[in-house]
Coordinates of C-alpha atoms in Angstrom, one line a residue:
X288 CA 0.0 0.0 0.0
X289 CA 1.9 3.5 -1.3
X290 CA 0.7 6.4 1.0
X291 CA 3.8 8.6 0.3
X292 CA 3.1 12.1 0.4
X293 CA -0.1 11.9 1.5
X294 CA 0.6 15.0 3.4
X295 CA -3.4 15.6 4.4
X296 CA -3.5 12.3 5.9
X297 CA -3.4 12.5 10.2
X298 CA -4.8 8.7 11.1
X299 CA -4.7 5.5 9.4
X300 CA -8.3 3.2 9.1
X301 CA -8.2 -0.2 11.0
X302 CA -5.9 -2.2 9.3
X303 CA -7.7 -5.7 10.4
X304 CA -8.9 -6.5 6.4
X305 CA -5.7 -6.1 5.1
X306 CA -4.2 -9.6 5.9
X307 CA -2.6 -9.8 2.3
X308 CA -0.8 -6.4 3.2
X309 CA 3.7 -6.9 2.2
X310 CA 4.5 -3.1 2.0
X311 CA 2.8 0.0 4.1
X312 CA 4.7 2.8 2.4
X313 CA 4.1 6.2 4.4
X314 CA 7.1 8.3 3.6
X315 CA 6.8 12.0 3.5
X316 CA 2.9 11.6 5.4
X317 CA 3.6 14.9 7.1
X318 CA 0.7 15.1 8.8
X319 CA 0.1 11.1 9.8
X320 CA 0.2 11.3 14.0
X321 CA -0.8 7.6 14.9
X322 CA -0.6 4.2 13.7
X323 CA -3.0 2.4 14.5
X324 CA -2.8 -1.4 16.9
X325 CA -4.5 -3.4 14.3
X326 CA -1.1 -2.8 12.3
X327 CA 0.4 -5.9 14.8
X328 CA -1.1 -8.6 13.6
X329 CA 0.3 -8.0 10.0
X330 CA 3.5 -7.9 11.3
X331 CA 3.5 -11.2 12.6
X332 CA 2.5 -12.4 9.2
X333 CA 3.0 -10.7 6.1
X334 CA 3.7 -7.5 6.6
X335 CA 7.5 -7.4 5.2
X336 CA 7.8 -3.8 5.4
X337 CA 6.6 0.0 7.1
X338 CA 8.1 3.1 5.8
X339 CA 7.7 5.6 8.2
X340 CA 10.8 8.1 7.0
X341 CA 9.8 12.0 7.3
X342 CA 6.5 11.7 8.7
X343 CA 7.4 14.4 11.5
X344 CA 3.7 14.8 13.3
X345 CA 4.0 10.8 13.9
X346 CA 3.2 10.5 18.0
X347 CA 1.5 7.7 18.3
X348 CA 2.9 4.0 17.2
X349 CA 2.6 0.7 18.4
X350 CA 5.8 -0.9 20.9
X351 CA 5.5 -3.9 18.0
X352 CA 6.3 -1.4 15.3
X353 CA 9.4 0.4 16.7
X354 CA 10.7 -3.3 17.6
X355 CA 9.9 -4.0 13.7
X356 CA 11.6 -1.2 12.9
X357 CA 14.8 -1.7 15.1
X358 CA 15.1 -5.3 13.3
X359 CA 15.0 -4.2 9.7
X360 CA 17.6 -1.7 10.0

């Protein structure tokens, strides 16, 4: 899924349907501030890999994705 620059965009929707999901690519969502919970359980299957570069008003993300995103680098 390629957000980048979707500067207008604050929240994401439940992520829950998206169990197919491999890529969430948010770079450059200025304006993103949380990421939602239901973003776990596609890490644990096949989510492969979150983008999260330059998204500067980003508060708000799950312990599971900062561990995700530790591992990756």
């Amino acid at each position: 899924l390629d957000l980048r620059q979707a500067t207008a965009l604050q929240s994401l929707p439940n992520l829950d349907a998206l169990v197919s999901l491999k890529t969430l690519q948010l770079k450059g969502c200025t304006s993103l501030q949380s990421i939602p919970m239901s973003i776990v359980p596609l890490l644990e299957s096949n989510l492969q890999m979150v983008v999260l570069t330059e998204c500067a008003s980003l508060t708000q993300v799950p312990e599971a994705v900062r561990q995700y995103q530790k591992r990756k680098k």
